[in-house]
Amino acid sequence: MSFLQNLNWRYATKKYDAAAKLSQDKVETILEAIRMAPTSSGLQPFEVLDVRNPETRQKLQAAAFGQSQVTDASHFLVFAAWDTYTPERIKKVFDTIAAERGPLSDDTKAYRDGLMKNYPARDAHVNFEQAARQAYIALGFALAAAAELKVDSTPMEGFDPKAFDEILGLDKRGLKTVVIMALGQRDAANDWLANLKKVRLPKAALIQEVK
Ligand SMILES: Cc1cc2nc3c(=O)[nH]c(=O)nc-3n(C[C@H](O)[C@H](O)[C@H](O)COP(=O)(O)O)c2cc1C
């Protein structure tokens, strides 16, 4: 199947087969797609939690309006963005670049110093919102990767972020939940959405050529 056929195959799965477990290599590929996602200035200002503990998943389900995907899906990911940018967080990214590529050029140092001066000075909420947008890019990569692997997935915003942060102890780590994702195998017989036609706006309503 082509990339576009796979995107058409995927849908926001409502009901997972709780007995079906994904192979670790498929999960690793999806996690690697997340790691490879581009981010503004390459800061990768988020973490992804692969929540395996069943009791924790039950608590999270209660904080996600009881959505069954949280507990039934083979795997469950929580995308948590930095609550703000700090000089230390930014420096660490550039230290990693230097470790991989060798000493930073003067231009790169000046760019880093500009980020370290300007970003932390902004309102923390502005910084968090920007970090959250980067996490969504990674979510998109994960959705596309899952479709390519014929892994079912659900991107989800229907949850209480504060409750998630508390259950997962994210506040203490300077992180906030922004979006969550279930991964597994559809229970087609019990999923009302499984066989419905995919509906999207026509191209003309979404994409305008500017001449
Ligand atoms: C950011 C985001 C949040 C969503 N939140 C939920 C959710 O909490 N629960 C759910 O079942 N579906 C959720 N969806 C699924 C959307 O309703 C679905 O992707 C959209 O209707 C398009 O349908 P499709 O993904 O099946 O093609 C969400 C999708 C996105 C992209």
Coordinates of C-alpha atoms and ligand atoms in Angstrom, one line a residue:
M1 CA 0.0 0.0 0.0
S2 CA 1.2 3.5 -0.7
F3 CA 1.7 6.1 1.9
L4 CA -1.6 7.9 1.1
Q5 CA -3.5 4.6 1.1
N6 CA -2.1 3.9 4.6
L7 CA -3.2 7.3 5.7
N8 CA -6.7 6.5 4.4
W9 CA -6.6 3.2 6.2
R10 CA -5.9 4.7 9.6
Y11 CA -8.6 6.2 11.7
A12 CA -9.0 7.4 15.2
T13 CA -9.7 3.9 16.7
K14 CA -12.4 3.9 19.3
K15 CA -12.3 0.3 20.4
Y16 CA -9.1 -1.8 20.7
D17 CA -8.6 -5.5 21.0
A18 CA -7.3 -5.6 24.6
A19 CA -5.7 -9.0 24.0
A20 CA -3.7 -7.9 20.9
K21 CA -0.2 -6.8 21.8
L22 CA 2.1 -4.9 19.4
S23 CA 5.5 -6.3 18.6
Q24 CA 8.3 -4.3 20.3
D25 CA 10.0 -3.6 16.9
K26 CA 6.9 -1.8 15.7
V27 CA 6.7 0.2 18.9
E28 CA 10.4 1.1 18.6
T29 CA 9.9 2.3 15.0
I30 CA 7.0 4.6 16.1
L31 CA 9.1 5.9 19.0
E32 CA 12.0 6.5 16.7
A33 CA 9.7 8.5 14.3
I34 CA 8.8 10.7 17.3
R35 CA 12.5 11.1 18.1
M36 CA 13.2 12.1 14.4
A37 CA 10.4 14.7 14.2
P38 CA 11.7 18.2 13.5
T39 CA 11.3 20.9 16.1
S40 CA 11.8 24.7 16.3
S41 CA 15.6 25.3 16.7
G42 CA 16.0 21.6 17.2
L43 CA 15.1 22.0 20.9
Q44 CA 12.8 18.9 21.2
P45 CA 11.1 20.5 24.2
F46 CA 9.0 17.6 25.3
E47 CA 9.2 14.0 26.5
V48 CA 7.0 11.0 25.6
L49 CA 6.0 8.6 28.3
D50 CA 5.3 5.0 27.3
V51 CA 3.0 4.1 30.1
R52 CA 3.1 0.4 30.7
N53 CA 1.8 0.1 34.3
P54 CA -1.8 -1.2 34.2
E55 CA -2.9 0.5 37.5
T56 CA -1.5 3.8 36.2
R57 CA -3.3 3.3 33.0
Q58 CA -6.5 2.8 34.9
K59 CA -6.0 6.1 36.8
L60 CA -5.3 7.9 33.6
Q61 CA -8.4 6.4 32.0
A62 CA -10.5 7.9 34.8
A63 CA -8.9 11.3 34.0
A64 CA -9.6 10.8 30.3
F65 CA -13.4 10.7 30.6
G66 CA -13.3 6.9 30.8
Q67 CA -12.1 6.5 27.2
S68 CA -11.5 2.8 26.8
Q69 CA -8.5 3.3 24.5
V70 CA -6.4 4.3 27.5
T71 CA -6.6 0.8 29.1
D72 CA -7.5 -1.4 26.1
A73 CA -4.8 -0.4 23.6
S74 CA -1.6 -2.3 23.5
H75 CA 0.5 0.8 24.1
F76 CA -0.3 4.3 25.5
L77 CA 1.8 7.4 25.0
V78 CA 1.7 10.7 26.9
F79 CA 3.3 13.7 25.1
A80 CA 4.4 16.1 27.8
A81 CA 6.0 19.5 26.9
W82 CA 8.4 21.6 28.9
D83 CA 6.6 24.0 31.1
T84 CA 9.0 26.8 30.0
Y85 CA 12.4 27.3 28.4
T86 CA 15.3 27.7 30.7
P87 CA 18.9 28.5 29.9
E88 CA 19.9 25.1 31.2
R89 CA 17.5 23.3 29.0
I90 CA 18.6 25.2 25.9
K91 CA 22.3 24.8 26.7
K92 CA 21.9 21.1 27.1
V93 CA 20.6 20.8 23.6
F94 CA 23.5 22.7 22.1
D95 CA 26.0 20.7 24.3
T96 CA 24.6 17.5 22.7
I97 CA 25.1 19.1 19.2
A98 CA 28.7 19.9 20.1
A99 CA 29.2 16.4 21.4
E100 CA 27.9 14.9 18.1
R101 CA 29.3 17.3 15.6
G102 CA 32.4 18.8 17.3
P103 CA 32.9 22.4 18.7
L104 CA 30.1 24.8 17.8
S105 CA 30.8 27.5 15.3
D106 CA 30.8 31.2 16.4
D107 CA 27.5 31.6 14.5
T108 CA 25.9 28.7 16.3
K109 CA 27.2 29.9 19.7
A110 CA 25.6 33.3 19.0
Y111 CA 22.4 31.7 17.9
R112 CA 22.4 29.6 21.1
D113 CA 23.1 32.6 23.3
G114 CA 20.3 34.5 21.7
L115 CA 17.8 31.7 22.5
M116 CA 19.2 31.4 26.1
K117 CA 18.7 35.1 26.6
N118 CA 15.4 35.6 24.8
Y119 CA 13.3 32.5 25.4
P120 CA 13.5 32.3 29.2
A121 CA 12.6 36.0 29.4
R122 CA 9.3 35.4 27.8
D123 CA 6.1 34.5 29.7
A124 CA 6.2 30.8 30.8
H125 CA 2.8 30.1 29.2
V126 CA 4.0 31.4 25.8
N127 CA 7.0 29.1 26.1
F128 CA 4.8 26.2 27.1
E129 CA 2.5 26.8 24.2
Q130 CA 5.4 26.8 21.8
A131 CA 6.8 23.7 23.3
A132 CA 3.4 22.0 23.0
R133 CA 3.3 22.8 19.3
Q134 CA 6.5 20.9 18.8
A135 CA 5.1 17.9 20.6
Y136 CA 2.2 17.9 18.1
I137 CA 4.6 17.7 15.2
A138 CA 6.0 14.5 16.8
L139 CA 2.4 13.3 17.3
G140 CA 1.9 13.7 13.6
F141 CA 5.0 11.7 12.8
A142 CA 3.9 8.9 15.2
L143 CA 0.4 8.8 13.5
A144 CA 2.0 8.5 10.1
A145 CA 4.5 5.9 11.2
A146 CA 1.8 3.8 12.9
A147 CA -0.2 3.9 9.6
E148 CA 2.8 2.8 7.6
L149 CA 3.2 -0.2 10.0
K150 CA -0.6 -1.0 10.0
V151 CA -0.7 -0.2 13.7
D152 CA -4.0 1.3 14.8
S153 CA -3.8 4.6 16.7
T154 CA -5.8 7.3 18.4
P155 CA -4.7 10.8 18.9
M156 CA -6.5 12.1 22.0
E157 CA -7.1 15.5 23.6
G158 CA -10.1 14.3 25.7
F159 CA -8.5 14.3 29.1
D160 CA -7.8 16.4 32.2
P161 CA -4.2 17.6 31.8
K162 CA -3.8 18.6 35.4
A163 CA -4.9 15.2 36.6
F164 CA -2.5 13.5 34.1
D165 CA 0.4 15.7 35.4
E166 CA -0.4 14.7 39.0
I167 CA -0.8 11.0 38.3
L168 CA 2.5 10.9 36.4
G169 CA 4.4 13.3 38.7
L170 CA 5.1 15.6 35.8
D171 CA 4.8 18.9 37.7
K172 CA 7.9 18.1 39.7
R173 CA 9.8 17.5 36.4
G174 CA 8.8 20.8 34.8
L175 CA 6.5 19.0 32.2
K176 CA 2.9 19.3 31.3
T177 CA 0.7 16.8 29.4
V178 CA -0.4 18.2 26.0
V179 CA -1.7 15.2 24.0
I180 CA -2.0 11.5 24.4
M181 CA -2.0 8.6 21.9
A182 CA -3.2 5.0 22.0
L183 CA -1.6 2.3 19.8
G184 CA -2.7 -1.2 19.2
Q185 CA -5.1 -3.3 17.1
R186 CA -8.7 -2.3 16.4
D187 CA -11.5 -4.4 17.6
A188 CA -13.4 -3.9 14.3
A189 CA -16.5 -5.9 15.3
N190 CA -17.1 -3.6 18.3
D191 CA -15.8 -0.3 16.9
W192 CA -18.6 1.9 15.5
L193 CA -16.1 3.9 13.5
A194 CA -14.1 1.0 12.0
N195 CA -16.0 0.7 8.7
L196 CA -17.3 4.2 8.1
K197 CA -16.0 6.1 5.1
K198 CA -13.2 8.6 5.9
V199 CA -14.5 12.2 5.5
R200 CA -12.2 15.1 4.7
L201 CA -12.8 18.6 3.3
P202 CA -12.4 18.8 -0.4
K203 CA -8.9 19.9 -1.5
A204 CA -10.3 23.2 -2.8
A205 CA -11.6 24.1 0.7
L206 CA -8.3 23.4 2.3
I207 CA -5.5 24.3 -0.1
Q208 CA -5.3 27.6 -2.0
E209 CA -2.8 28.2 -4.7
V210 CA -1.4 31.7 -4.3
K211 CA -0.4 33.0 -7.7
Ligands
LIG1 C1 -5.4 16.5 18.6 C2 -6.5 15.4 18.5 C3 -7.3 15.1 19.6 C4 -8.3 14.1 19.5 N1 -8.9 13.7 20.6 C5 -9.7 12.6 20.6 C6 -10.1 11.9 21.7 O1 -9.9 12.4 22.9 N2 -10.8 10.8 21.6 C7 -11.1 10.2 20.4 O2 -11.7 9.1 20.4 N3 -10.7 10.8 19.3 C8 -9.9 11.9 19.3 N4 -9.4 12.5 18.2 C9 -9.8 11.9 16.9 C10 -10.5 12.8 15.9 O3 -11.8 13.0 16.2 C11 -10.3 12.3 14.5 O4 -8.9 12.2 14.2 C12 -10.9 13.1 13.4 O5 -12.3 13.1 13.5 C13 -10.6 12.6 12.0 O6 -10.9 11.2 11.8 P1 -9.9 10.1 11.6 O7 -8.7 10.3 12.4 O8 -10.6 8.8 12.0 O9 -9.5 10.1 10.1 C14 -8.5 13.5 18.2 C15 -7.7 13.9 17.1 C16 -6.7 14.8 17.2 C17 -5.9 15.1 16.0

